[in-house]
Coordinates of N, CA and C and ligand atoms in Angstrom, one line a residue:
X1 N -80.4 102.9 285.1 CA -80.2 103.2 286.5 C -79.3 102.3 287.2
X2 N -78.8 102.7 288.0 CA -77.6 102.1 288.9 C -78.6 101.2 289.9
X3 N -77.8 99.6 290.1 CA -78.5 98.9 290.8 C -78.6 99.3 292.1
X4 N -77.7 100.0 293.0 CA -77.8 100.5 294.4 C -79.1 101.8 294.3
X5 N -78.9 102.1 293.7 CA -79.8 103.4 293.6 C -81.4 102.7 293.3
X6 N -81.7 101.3 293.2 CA -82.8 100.9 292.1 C -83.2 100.4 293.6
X7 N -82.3 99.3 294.0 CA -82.8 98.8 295.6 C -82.6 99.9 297.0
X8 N -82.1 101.3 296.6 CA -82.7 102.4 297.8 C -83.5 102.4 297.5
X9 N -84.2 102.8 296.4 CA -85.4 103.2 296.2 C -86.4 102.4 297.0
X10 N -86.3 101.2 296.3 CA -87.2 100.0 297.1 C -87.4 99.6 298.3
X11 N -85.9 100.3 299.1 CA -86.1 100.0 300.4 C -86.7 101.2 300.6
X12 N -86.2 102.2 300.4 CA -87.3 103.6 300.7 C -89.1 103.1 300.9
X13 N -89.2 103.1 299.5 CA -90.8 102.6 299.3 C -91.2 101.8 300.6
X14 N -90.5 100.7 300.7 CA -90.9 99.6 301.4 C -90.8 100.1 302.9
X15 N -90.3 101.0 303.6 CA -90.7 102.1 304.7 C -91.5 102.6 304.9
X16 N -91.9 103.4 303.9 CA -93.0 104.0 303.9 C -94.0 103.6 303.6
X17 N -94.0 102.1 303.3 CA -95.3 101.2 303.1 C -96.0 100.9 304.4
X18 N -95.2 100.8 305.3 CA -95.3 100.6 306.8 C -96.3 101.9 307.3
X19 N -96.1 103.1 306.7 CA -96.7 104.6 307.3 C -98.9 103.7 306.6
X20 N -98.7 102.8 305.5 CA -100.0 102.8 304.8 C -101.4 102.8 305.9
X21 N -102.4 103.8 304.9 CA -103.6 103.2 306.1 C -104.3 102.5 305.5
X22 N -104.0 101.0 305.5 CA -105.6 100.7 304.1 C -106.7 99.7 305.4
X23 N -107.0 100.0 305.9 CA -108.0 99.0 306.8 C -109.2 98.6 306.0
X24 N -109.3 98.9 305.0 CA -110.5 98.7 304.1 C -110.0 97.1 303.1
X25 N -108.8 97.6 302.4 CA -108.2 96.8 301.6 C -107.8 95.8 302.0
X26 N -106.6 95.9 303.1 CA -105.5 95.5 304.0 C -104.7 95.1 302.7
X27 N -104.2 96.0 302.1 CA -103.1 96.0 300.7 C -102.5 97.3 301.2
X28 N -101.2 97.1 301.6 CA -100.4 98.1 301.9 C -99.7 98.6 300.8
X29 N -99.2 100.0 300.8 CA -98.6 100.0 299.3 C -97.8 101.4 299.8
X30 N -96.2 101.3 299.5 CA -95.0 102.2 299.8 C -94.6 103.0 298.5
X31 N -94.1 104.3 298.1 CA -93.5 105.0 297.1 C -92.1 105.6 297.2
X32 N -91.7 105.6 296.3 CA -90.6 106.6 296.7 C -90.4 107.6 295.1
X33 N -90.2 108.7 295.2 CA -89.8 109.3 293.9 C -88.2 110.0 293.7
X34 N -88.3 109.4 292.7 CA -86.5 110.2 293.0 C -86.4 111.0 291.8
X35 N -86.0 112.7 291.8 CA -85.8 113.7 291.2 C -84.7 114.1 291.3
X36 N -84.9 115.1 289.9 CA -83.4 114.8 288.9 C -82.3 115.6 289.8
X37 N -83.1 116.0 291.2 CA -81.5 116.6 291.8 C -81.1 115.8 292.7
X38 N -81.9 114.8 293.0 CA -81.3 113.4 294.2 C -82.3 113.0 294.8
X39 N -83.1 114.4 295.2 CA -84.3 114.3 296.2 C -85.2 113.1 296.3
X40 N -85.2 112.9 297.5 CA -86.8 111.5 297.2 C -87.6 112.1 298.0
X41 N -88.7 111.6 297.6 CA -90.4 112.1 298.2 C -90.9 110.5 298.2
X42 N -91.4 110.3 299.9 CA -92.0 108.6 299.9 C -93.8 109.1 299.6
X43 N -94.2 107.7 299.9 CA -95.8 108.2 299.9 C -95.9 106.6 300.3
X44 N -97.5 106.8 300.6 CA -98.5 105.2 300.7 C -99.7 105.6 300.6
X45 N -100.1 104.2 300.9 CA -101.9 104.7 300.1 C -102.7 105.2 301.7
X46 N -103.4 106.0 301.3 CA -104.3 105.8 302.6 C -105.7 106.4 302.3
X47 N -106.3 105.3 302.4 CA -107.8 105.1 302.6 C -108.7 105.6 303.3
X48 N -110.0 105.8 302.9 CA -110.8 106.6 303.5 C -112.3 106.2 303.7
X49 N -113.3 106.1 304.2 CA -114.5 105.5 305.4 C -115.4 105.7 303.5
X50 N -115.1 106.6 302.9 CA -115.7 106.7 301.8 C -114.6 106.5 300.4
X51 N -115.0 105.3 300.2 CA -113.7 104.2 299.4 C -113.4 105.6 298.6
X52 N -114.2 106.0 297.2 CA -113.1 106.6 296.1 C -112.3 108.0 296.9
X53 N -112.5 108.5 298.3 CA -111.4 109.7 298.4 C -110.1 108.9 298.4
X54 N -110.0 107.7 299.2 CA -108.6 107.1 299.3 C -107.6 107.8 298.2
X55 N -106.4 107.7 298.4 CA -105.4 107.8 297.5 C -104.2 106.6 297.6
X56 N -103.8 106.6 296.5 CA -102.8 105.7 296.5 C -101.2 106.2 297.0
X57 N -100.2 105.3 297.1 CA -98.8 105.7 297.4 C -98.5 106.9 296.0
X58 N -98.6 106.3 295.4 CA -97.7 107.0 294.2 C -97.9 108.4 294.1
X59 N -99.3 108.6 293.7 CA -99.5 109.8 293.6 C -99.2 110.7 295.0
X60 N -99.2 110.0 296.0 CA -99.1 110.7 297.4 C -97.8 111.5 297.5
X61 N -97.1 110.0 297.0 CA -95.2 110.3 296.6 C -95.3 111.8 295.7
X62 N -96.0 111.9 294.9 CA -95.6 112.6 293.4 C -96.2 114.5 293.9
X63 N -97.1 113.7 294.4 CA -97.9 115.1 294.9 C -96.8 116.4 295.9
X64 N -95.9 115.3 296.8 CA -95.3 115.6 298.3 C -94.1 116.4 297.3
X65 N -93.8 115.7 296.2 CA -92.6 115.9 295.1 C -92.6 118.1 294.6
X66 N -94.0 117.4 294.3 CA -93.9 119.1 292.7 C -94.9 119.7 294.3
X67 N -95.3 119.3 295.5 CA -95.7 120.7 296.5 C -94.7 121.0 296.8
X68 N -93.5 120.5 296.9 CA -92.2 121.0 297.1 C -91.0 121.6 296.1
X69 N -91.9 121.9 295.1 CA -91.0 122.5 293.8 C -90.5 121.1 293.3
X70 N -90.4 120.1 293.3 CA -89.5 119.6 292.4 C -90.6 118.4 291.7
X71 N -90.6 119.3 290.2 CA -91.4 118.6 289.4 C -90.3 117.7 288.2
X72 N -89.5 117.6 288.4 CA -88.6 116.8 287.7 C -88.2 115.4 288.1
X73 N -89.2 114.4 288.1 CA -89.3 113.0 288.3 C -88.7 112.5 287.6
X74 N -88.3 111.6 287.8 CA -87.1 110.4 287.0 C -87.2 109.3 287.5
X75 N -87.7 109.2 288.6 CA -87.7 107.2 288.6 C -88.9 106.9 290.1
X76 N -89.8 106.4 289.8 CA -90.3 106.0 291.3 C -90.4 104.4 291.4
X77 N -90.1 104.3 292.8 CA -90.0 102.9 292.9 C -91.9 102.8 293.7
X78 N -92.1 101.2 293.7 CA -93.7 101.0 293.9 C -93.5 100.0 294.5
X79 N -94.1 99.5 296.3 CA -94.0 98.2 296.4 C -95.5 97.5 297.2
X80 N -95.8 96.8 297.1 CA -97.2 96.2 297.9 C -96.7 95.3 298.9
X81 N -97.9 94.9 299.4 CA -97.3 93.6 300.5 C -97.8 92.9 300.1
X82 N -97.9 92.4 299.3 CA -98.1 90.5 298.8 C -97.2 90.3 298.1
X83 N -96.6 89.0 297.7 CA -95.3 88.6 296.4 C -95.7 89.1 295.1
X84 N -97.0 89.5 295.0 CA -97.4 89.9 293.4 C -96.6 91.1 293.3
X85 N -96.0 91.7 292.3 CA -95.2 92.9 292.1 C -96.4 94.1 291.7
X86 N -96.5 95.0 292.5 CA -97.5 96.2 292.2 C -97.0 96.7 291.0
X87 N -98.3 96.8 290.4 CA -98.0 97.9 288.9 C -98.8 99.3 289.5
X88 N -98.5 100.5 288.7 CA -99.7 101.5 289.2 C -100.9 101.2 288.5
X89 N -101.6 101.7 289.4 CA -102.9 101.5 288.8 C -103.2 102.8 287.3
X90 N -104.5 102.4 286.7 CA -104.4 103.9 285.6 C -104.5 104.9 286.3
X91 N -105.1 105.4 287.1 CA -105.2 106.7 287.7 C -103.7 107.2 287.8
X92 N -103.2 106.5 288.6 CA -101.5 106.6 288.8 C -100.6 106.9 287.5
X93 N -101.0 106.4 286.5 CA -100.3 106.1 285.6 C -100.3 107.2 284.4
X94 N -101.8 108.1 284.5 CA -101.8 109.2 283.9 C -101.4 109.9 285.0
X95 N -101.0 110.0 286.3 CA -100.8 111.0 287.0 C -99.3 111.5 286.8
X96 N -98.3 110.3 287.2 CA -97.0 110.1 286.6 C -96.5 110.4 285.4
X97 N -97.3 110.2 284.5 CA -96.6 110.6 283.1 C -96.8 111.8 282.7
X98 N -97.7 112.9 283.5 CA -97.5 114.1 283.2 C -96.1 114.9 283.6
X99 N -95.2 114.3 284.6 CA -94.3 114.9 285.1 C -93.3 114.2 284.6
X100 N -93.3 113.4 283.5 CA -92.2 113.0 282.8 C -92.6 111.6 282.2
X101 N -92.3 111.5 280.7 CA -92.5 110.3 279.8 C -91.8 109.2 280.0
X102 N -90.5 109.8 280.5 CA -89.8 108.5 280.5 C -89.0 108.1 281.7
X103 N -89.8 108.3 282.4 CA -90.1 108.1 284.1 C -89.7 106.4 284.1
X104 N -88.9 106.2 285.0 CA -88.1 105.0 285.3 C -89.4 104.4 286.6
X105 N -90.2 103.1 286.0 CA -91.3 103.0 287.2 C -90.9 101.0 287.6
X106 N -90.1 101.4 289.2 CA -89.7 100.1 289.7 C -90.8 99.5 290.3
X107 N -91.3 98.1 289.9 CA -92.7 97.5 290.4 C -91.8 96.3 291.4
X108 N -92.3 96.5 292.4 CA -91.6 95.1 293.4 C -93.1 94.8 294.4
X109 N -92.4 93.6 295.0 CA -93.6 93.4 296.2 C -92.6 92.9 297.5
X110 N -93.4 92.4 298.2 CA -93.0 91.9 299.5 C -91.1 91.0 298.9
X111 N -91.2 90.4 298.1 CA -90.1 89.4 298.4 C -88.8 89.7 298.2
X112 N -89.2 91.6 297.4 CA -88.0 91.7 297.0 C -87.4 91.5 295.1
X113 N -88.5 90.9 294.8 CA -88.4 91.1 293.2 C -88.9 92.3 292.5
X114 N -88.0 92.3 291.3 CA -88.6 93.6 290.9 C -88.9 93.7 289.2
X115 N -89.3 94.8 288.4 CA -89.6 94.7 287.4 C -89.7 96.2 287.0
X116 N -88.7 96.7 285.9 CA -88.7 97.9 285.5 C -89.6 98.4 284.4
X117 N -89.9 99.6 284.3 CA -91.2 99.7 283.2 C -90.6 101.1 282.9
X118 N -90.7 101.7 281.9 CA -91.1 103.2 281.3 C -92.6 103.8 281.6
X119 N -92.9 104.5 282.0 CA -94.3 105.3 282.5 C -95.1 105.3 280.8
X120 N -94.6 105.6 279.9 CA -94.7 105.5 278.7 C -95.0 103.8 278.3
X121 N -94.7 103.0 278.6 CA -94.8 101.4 278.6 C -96.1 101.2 279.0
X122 N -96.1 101.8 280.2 CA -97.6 101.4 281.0 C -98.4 101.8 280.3
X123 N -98.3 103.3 279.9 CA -99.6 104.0 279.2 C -99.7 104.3 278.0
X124 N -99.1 103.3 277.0 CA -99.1 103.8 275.6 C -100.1 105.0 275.5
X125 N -99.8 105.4 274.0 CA -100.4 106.6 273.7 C -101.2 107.6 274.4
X126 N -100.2 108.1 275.5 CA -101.0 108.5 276.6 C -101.4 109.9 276.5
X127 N -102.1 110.5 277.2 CA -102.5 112.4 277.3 C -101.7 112.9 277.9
X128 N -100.6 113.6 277.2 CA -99.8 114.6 278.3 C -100.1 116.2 278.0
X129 N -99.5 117.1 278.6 CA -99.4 118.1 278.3 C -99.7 118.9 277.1
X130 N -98.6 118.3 276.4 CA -98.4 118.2 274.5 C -99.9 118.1 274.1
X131 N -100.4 117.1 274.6 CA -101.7 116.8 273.9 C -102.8 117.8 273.9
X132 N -102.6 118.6 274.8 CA -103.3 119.6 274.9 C -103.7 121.0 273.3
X133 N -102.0 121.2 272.5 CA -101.4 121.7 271.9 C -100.8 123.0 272.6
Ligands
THU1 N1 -103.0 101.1 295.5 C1 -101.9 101.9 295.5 O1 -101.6 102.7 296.5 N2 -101.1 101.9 294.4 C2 -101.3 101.1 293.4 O2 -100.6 101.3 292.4 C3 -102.3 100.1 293.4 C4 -103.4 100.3 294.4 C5 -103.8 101.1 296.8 C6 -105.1 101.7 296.6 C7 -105.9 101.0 297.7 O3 -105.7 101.7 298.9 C8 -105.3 99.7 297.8 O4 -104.0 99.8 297.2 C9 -106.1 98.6 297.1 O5 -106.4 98.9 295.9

């Protein structure tokens, strides 16, 4: 991936981190997805009075993505607000790799560092589709 294209992304995310509702957590968390025709879809987490409905950024991103026809994912950026670099969580992580294996996943935090992963990386031997037969 091209480095301008790696830090939109992040700056995207990190926008839409700002939209987060976590008042439970106070862990904000921004998405952005970028599809194979340019398109981005942002997302963040937002939380709910009964913890497990919450949802996270990513999948929010990924959901906003294929409700809008474009199930062809290729890279999402991820960022939190503490210096620690957010990874997705597993739920996230089987969510994402259904819409592509080799999904480019940018982990950054507040400072601006970042860390590139394969969706495949995160979830070795994961359940996709295929697995189904
Ligand atoms: N969270 C995300 O949105 N994405 C992740 O990858 C990690 C966790 C959210 C879920 C919850 O609202 C808060 O961060 C704390 O776990």
């Amino acid at each position: 991936m091209k480095t301008e294209t790696i830090i939109s992304l992040i700056e995207t995310a990190t926008k839409a981190r700002s939209h987060a509702y976590a008042p439970y957590s106070h862990y904000s968390v921004g998405a952005a997805v970028l599809c194979g025709d340019g398109s981005v879809f942002t997302g963040c987490n937002v939380e709910n009075a009964s913890y497990p409905c919450g949802i996270c950024a990513e999948r929010t991103a990924a959901a906003k993505a294929v409700s809008e026809g474009n199930m062809d994912i290729t890279a999402v950026a991820v960022t939190g607000s503490t210096a620690e670099i957010c990874t997705p969580c597993g739920m996230c992580r089987q969510f994402l790799y259904e819409f592509n294996e080799d999904m480019d996943v940018i982990c950054s935090g507040i400072d601006g560092d970042f860390r590139i992963y394969k969706i495949k990386e995160l979830l070795p031997h994961g359940f996709g589709s295929s697995s189904l037969g």
